[in-house]
Short mmCIF file of C-alpha atoms and ligand atoms in Angstrom, two decimals:
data_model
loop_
_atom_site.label_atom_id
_atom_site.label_comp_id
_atom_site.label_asym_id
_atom_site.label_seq_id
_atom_site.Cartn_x
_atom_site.Cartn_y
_atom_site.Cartn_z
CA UNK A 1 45.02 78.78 40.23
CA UNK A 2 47.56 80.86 38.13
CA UNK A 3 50.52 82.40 39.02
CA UNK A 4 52.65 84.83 37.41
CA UNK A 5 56.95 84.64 37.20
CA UNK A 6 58.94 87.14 36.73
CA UNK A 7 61.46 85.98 34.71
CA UNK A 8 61.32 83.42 31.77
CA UNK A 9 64.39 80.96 32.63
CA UNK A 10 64.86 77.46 34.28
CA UNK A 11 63.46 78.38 37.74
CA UNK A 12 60.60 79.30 36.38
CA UNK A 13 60.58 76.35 33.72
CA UNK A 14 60.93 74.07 36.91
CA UNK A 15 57.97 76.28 38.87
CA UNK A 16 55.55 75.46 35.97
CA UNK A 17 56.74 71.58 36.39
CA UNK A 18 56.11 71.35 40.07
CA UNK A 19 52.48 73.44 39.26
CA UNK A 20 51.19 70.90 37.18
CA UNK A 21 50.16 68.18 39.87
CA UNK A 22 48.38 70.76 41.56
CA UNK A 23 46.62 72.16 38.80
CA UNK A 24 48.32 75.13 39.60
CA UNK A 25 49.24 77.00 36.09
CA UNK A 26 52.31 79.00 36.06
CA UNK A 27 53.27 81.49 33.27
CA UNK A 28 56.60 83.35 32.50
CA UNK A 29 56.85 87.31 31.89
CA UNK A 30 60.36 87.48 29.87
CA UNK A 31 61.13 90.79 31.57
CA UNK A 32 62.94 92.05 27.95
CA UNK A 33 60.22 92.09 26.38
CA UNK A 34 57.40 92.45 28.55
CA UNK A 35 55.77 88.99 26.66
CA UNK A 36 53.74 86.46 28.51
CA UNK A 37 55.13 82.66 27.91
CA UNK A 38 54.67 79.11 28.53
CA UNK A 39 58.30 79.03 30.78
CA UNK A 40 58.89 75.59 28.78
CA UNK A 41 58.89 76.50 25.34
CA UNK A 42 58.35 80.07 25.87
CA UNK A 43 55.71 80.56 23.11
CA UNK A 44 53.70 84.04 23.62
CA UNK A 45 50.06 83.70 24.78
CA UNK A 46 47.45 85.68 23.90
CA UNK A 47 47.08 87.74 26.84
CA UNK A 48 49.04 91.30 27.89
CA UNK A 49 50.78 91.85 30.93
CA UNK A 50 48.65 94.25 32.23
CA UNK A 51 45.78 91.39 32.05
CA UNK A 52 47.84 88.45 33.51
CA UNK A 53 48.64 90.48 36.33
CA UNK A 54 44.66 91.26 36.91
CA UNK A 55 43.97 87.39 36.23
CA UNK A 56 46.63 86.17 38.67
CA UNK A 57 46.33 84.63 42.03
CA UNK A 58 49.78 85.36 42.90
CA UNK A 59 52.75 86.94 41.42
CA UNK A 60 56.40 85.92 41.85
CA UNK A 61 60.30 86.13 40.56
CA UNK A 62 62.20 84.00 39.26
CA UNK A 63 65.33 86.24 39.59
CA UNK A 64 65.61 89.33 41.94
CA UNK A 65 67.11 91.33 38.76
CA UNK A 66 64.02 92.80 37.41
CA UNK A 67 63.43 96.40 36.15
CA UNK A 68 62.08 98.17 38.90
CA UNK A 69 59.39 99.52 37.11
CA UNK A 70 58.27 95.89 36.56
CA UNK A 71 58.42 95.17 40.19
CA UNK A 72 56.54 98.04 41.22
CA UNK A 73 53.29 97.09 38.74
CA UNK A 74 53.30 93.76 40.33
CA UNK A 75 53.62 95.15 44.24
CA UNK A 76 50.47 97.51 43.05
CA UNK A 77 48.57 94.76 42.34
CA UNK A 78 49.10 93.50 45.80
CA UNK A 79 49.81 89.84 44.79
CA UNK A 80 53.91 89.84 44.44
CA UNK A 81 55.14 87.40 46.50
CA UNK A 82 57.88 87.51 48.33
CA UNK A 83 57.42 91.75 48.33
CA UNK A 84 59.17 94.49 46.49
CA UNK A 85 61.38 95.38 49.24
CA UNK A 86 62.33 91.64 49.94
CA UNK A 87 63.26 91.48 46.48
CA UNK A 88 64.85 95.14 45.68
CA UNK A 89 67.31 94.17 48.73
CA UNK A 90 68.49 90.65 47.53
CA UNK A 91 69.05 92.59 44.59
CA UNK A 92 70.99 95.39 45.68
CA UNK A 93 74.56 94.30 47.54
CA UNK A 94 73.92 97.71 49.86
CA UNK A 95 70.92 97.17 50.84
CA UNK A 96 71.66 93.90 51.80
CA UNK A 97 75.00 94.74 53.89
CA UNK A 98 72.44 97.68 55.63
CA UNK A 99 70.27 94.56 56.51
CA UNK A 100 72.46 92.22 57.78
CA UNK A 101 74.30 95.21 59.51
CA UNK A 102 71.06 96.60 60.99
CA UNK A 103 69.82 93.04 61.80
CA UNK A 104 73.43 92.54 63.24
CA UNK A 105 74.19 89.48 61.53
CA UNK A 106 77.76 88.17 61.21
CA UNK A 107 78.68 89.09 57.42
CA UNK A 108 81.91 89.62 55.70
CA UNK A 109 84.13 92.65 56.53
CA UNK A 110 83.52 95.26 53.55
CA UNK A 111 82.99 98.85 52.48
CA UNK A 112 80.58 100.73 50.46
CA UNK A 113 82.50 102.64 47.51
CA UNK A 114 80.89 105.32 45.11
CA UNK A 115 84.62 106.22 43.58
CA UNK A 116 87.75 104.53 42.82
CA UNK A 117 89.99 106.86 44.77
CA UNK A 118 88.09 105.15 47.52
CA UNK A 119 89.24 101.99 47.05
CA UNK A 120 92.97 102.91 49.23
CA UNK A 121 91.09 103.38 52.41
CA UNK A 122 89.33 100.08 51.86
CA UNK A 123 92.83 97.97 51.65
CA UNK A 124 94.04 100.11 54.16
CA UNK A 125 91.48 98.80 56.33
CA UNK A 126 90.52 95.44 54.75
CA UNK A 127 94.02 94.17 53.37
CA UNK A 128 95.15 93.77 49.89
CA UNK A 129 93.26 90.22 49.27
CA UNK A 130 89.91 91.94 48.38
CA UNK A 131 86.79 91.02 46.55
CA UNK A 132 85.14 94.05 44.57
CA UNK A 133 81.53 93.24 43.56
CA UNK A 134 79.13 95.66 41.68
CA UNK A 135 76.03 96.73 43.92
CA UNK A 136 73.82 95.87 41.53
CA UNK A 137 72.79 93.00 38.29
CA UNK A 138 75.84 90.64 39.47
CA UNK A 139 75.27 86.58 39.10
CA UNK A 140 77.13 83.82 38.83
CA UNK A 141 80.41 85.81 39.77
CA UNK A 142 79.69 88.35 37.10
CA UNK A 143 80.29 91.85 37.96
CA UNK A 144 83.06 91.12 40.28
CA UNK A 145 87.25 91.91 40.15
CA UNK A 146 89.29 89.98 42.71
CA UNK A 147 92.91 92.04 43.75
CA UNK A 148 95.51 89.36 45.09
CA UNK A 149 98.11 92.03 46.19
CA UNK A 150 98.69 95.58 46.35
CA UNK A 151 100.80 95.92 43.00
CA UNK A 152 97.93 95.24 41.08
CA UNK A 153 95.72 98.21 42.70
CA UNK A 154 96.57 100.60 39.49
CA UNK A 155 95.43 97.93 37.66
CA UNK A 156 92.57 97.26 38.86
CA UNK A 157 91.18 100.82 39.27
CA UNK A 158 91.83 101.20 35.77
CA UNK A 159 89.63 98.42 35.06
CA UNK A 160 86.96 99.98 37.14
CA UNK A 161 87.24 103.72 35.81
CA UNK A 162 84.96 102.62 32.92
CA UNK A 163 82.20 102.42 35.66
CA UNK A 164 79.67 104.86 36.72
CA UNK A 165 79.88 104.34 40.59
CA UNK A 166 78.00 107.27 41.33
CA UNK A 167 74.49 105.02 40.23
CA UNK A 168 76.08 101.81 40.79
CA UNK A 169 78.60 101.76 43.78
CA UNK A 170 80.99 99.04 44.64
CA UNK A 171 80.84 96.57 47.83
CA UNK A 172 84.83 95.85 48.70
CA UNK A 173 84.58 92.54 50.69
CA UNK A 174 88.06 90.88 52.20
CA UNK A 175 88.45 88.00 50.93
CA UNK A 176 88.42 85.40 53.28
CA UNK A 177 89.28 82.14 53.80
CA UNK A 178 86.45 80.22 55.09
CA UNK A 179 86.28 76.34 55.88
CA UNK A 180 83.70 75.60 52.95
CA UNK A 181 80.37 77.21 51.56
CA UNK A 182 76.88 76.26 52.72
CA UNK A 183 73.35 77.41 51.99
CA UNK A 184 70.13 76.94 53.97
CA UNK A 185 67.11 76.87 51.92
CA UNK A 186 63.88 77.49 53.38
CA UNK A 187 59.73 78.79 53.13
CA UNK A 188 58.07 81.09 54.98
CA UNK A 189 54.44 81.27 54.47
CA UNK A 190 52.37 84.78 55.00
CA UNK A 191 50.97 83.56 58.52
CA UNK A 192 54.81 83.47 59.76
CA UNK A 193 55.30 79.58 59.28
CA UNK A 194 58.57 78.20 58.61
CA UNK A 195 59.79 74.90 57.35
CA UNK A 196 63.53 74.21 56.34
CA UNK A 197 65.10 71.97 54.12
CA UNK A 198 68.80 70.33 55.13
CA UNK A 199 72.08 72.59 54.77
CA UNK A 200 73.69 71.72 51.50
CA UNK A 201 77.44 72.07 51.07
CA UNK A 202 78.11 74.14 47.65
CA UNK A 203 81.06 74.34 45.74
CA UNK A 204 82.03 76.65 43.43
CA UNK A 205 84.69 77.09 40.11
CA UNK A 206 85.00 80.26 38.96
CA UNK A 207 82.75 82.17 40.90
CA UNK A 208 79.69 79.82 39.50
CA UNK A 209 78.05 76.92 41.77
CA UNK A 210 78.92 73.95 40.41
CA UNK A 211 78.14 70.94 42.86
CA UNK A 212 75.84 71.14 45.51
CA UNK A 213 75.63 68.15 48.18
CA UNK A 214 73.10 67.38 50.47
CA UNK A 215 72.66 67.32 53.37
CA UNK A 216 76.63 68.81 53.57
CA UNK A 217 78.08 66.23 55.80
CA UNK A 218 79.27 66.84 59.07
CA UNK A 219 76.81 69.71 60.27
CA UNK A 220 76.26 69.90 63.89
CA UNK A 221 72.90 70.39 65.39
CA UNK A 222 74.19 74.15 66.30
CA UNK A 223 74.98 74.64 62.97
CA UNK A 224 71.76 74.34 61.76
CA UNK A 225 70.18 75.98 64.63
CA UNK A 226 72.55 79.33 64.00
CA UNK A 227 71.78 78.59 60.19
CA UNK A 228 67.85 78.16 61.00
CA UNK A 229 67.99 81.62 63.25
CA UNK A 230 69.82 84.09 60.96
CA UNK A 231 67.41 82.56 58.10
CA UNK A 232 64.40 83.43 60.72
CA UNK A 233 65.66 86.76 61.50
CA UNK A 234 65.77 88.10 58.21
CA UNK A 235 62.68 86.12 56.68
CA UNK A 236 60.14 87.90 59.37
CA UNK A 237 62.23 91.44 59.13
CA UNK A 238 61.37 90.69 55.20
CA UNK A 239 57.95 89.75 56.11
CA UNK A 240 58.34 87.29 53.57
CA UNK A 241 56.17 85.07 51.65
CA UNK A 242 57.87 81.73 49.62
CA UNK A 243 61.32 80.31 49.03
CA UNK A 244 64.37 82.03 50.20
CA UNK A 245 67.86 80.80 50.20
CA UNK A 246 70.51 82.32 52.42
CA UNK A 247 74.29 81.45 51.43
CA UNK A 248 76.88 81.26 54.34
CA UNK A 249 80.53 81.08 54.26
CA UNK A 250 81.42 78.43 57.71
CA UNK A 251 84.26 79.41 59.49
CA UNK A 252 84.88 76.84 62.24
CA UNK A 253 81.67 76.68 63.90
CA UNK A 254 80.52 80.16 62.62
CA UNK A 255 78.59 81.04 60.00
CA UNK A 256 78.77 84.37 57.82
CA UNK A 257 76.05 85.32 55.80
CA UNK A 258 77.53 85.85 51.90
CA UNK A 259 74.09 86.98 50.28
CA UNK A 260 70.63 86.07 50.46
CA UNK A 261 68.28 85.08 47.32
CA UNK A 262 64.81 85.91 47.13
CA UNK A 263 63.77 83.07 44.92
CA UNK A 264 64.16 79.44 44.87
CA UNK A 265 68.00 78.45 44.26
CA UNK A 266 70.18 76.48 42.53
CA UNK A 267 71.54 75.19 45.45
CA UNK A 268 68.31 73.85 46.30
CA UNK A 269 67.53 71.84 43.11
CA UNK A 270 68.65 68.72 44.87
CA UNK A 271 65.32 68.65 46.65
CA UNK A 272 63.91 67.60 43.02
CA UNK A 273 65.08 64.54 44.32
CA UNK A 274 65.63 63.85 47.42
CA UNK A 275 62.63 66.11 49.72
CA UNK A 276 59.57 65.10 50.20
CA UNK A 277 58.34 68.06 48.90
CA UNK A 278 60.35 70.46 46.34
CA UNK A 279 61.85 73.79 46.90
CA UNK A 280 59.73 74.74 43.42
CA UNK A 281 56.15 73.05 44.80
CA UNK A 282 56.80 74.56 47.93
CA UNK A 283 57.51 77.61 46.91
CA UNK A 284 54.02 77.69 44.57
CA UNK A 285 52.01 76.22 48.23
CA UNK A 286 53.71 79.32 49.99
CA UNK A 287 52.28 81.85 47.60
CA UNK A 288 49.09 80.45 46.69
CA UNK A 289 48.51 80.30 50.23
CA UNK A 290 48.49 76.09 50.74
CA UNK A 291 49.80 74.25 53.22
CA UNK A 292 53.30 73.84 53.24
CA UNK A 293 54.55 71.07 52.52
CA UNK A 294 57.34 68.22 54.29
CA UNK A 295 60.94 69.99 53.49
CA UNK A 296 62.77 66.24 54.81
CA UNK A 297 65.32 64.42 53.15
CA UNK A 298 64.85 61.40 51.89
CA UNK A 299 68.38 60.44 50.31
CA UNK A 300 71.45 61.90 49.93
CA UNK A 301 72.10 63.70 46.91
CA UNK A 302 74.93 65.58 44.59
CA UNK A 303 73.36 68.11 42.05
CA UNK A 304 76.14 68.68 39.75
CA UNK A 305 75.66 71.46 37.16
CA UNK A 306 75.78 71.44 33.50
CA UNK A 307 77.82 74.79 32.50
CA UNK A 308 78.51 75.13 28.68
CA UNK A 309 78.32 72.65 27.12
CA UNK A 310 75.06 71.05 25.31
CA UNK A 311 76.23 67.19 24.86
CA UNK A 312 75.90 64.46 27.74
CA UNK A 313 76.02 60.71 26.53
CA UNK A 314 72.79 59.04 26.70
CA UNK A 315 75.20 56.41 28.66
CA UNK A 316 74.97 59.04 31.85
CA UNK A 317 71.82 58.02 32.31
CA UNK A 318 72.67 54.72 33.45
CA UNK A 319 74.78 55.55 36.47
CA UNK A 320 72.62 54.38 39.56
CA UNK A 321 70.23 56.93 40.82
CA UNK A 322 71.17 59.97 38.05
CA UNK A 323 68.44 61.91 36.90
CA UNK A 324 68.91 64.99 34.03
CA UNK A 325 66.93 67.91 33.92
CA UNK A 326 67.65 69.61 30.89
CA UNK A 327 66.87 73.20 30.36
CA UNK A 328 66.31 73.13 26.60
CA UNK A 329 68.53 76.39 26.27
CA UNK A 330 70.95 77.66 22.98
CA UNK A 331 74.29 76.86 24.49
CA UNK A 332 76.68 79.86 25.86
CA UNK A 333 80.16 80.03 27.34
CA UNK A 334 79.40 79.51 31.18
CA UNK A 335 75.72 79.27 30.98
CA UNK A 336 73.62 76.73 33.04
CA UNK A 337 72.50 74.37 30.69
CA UNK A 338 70.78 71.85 33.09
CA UNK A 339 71.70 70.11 36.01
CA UNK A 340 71.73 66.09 37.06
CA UNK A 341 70.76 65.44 40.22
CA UNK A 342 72.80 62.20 41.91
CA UNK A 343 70.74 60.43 44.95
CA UNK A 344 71.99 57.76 47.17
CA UNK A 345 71.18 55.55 50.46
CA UNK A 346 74.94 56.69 51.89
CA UNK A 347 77.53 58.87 51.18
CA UNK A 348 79.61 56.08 49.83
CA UNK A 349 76.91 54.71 47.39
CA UNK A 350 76.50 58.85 46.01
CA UNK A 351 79.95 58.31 46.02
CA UNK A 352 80.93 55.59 43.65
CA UNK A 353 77.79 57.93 41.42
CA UNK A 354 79.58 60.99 41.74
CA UNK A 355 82.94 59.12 40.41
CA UNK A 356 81.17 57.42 37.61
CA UNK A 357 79.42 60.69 36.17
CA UNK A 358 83.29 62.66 36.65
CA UNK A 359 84.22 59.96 34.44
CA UNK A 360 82.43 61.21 31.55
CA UNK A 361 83.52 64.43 31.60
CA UNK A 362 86.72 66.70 31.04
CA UNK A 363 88.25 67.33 34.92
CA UNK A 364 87.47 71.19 33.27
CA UNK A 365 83.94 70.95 33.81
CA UNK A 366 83.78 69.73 36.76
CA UNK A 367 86.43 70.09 39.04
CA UNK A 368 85.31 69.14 42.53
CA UNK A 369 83.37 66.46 41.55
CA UNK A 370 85.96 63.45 41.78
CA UNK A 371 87.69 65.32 44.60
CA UNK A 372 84.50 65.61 46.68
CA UNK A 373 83.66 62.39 45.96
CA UNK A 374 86.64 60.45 47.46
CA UNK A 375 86.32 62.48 50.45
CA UNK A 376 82.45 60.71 51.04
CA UNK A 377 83.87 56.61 49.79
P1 ATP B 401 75.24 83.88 42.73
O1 ATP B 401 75.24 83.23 41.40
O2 ATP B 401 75.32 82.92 43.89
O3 ATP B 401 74.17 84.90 42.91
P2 ATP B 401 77.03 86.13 42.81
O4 ATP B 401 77.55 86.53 41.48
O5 ATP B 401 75.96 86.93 43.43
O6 ATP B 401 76.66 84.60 42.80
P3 ATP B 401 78.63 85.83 45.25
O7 ATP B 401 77.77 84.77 45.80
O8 ATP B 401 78.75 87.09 46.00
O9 ATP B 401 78.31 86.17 43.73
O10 ATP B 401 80.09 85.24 45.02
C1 ATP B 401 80.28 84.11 44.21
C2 ATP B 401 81.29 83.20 44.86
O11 ATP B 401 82.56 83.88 44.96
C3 ATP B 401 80.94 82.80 46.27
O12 ATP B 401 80.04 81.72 46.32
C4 ATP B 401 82.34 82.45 46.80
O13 ATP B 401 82.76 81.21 46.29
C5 ATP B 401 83.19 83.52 46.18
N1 ATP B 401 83.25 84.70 47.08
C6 ATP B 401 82.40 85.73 47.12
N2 ATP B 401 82.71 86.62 48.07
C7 ATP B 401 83.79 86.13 48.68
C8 ATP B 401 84.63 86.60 49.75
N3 ATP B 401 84.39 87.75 50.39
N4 ATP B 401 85.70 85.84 50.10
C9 ATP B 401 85.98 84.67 49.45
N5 ATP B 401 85.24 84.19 48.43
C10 ATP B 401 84.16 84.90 48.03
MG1 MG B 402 74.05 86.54 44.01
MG1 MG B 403 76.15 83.73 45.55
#
């Protein structure tokens, strides 16, 4: 079978990985330049887009930030996976607040903004703590200003003068203070079948996931029930097909939705590891119409990110139960080079992994890593 990615980065490097064993054969579209590449080494074939799309069993993103255009040749051909309006909403901050609004789904307290005057009204009735994120093409904390207190509301509307928020308006969110970050990944196949894989607990420096840890420790059965129903709600209202992740912010017992990703997820690259079956295979079984496959955990796990920086000491390697995957990208300021992936029996056994891998690298990089550790020994 062949499938067809939107999007010419890791998660697709990782889809075409998981393909192989199946003898299912993925290729990239880098969405720049309309190309069609091998998504490891991302040499051109010999074949246009218009005739990968034609020769495609099923057609999928890697990233819900592609040209619309794009999007809209791949829904004609009636094999894009999850849909166009699946993806054009996790995409699109407004459509996704109209979603969860319409859906009524807890979500956090915000306003819609198409012009900077606007933004008074929204700390009149949100508070001066705010978080102002761009409707549109935000990631990894890009596209988003953060005001602390009212002084620095000149400031900050200066900042966001240079803006056209007539085509791309702003979503003002409060900023809250929530117990911790989790994120349910799951797969919905196109009969309506669901299978889910554990909550992971995800933290985050600078806007950016760093660690992820599953399953996150201490969930309660109705935890994951609320998790599993909000996830259900908007998955079937989506009539979606494949891997969707849906990040919450937990607030006691309650869970908010922060955004939803119509793709397979960084905070799911644990299950690399430690599922039976991958977030990237089953993601591939979804769309190519296969049985799903088993989403349980088999041992616990950290995935710790590598942001940055392109040297890790062949040494890593030895700490008990760490596997690298390595992207085999140019190295940027902030971008995700790879990730390791830590697995356990216990918590305390991840544990003494987690501390042994912060050892080898500046507290900068990883921040939470020998915190969250001692909190599992
Ligand atoms: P991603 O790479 O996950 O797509 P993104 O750029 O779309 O990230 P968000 O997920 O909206 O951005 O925000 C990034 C992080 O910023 C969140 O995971 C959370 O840590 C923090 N954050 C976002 N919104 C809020 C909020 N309203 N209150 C407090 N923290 C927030
Ligand atoms: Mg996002
Ligand atoms: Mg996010």
């Amino acid at each position: 079978m062949n499938v067809l990615i939107f999007g010419s980065g890791q998660l697709a490097r990782m889809m075409y990985l998981a393909g192989c064993p199946l003898g299912i054969e993925v290729s990239a579209v880098d969405v720049n330049t309309h190309k069609v590449v091998n998504p490891v080494n991302k040499e051109p074939y010999n074949i246009g887009l218009e005739e990968a799309i034609e020769q495609a069993d099923a057609i999928s993103v890697e990233f819900e930030h592609v040209p619309e255009a794009l999007l809209e040749k791949a829904e004609l051909s009636g094999k894009l996976m999850p849909g166009i309006g699946a993806i054009l909403t996790g995409a699109d901050r407004v459509r996704e607040k109209h979603l969860l609004q319409r859906l009524d789904i807890a979500n956090c307290p915000h306003r819609v903004i198409d012009n900077v005057e606007q933004l008074d009204g929204a700390v009149d009735e949100l508070g001066d703590q705010l978080i102002v994120k761009a409707s549109r093409d935000g990631y990894d904390g890009y596209g988003q200003w953060r005001l602390h207190k009212s002084d620095d509301l000149p400031d900050l509307k200066q900042q966001l003068l240079a803006l056209d928020l007539r085509k791309v308006p702003l979503v003002v969110e409060k900023m809250l203070h929530f117990d911790r970050e989790v994120s349910l990944v799951g797969v919905r196949n196109s009969k309506g079948h669901f299978r889910f894989y554990d909550l992971a607990e995800n933290l985050h420096h600078q806007g950016q996931l760093h660690v992820s840890l599953a399953p996150a420790p201490g969930v309660t059965e109705a935890l994951t029930q609320q998790a599993r129903e909000i996830f259900k709600t908007l998955a079937d209202e989506l009539n979606y097909t494949g891997v969707l992740a849906v990040e919450f912010f937990q607030l006691g017992d309650r869970l908010l939705v922060n955004e939803i990703a119509p793709r397979v997820h960084n905070s799911g690259h644990w299950t690399m590891q430690s599922a039976d079956t991958c977030q990237f295979e089953n993601h591939l079984r979804a769309i190519c119409d296969l049985p799903l496959g088993d989403t349980s955990i088999k041992t616990v796990c950290a995935m710790v990110n590598i942001i940055g920086y392109a040297s890790f000491a062949r040494d890593m390697l030895t700490i008990r139960g760490c596997h690298l995957h390595w992207y085999g990208k140019t190295v940027r300021d902030k971008r995700k080079m790879g990730h390791f992936n830590l697995v356990g029996q216990t918590y305390p056994e991840l544990a003494t992994s987690m501390l042994a891998l912060a050892d080898y690298v500046p507290e900068s990089h990883f921040p939470h890593l020998a915190n969250k550790a001692r909190t599992l020994s």
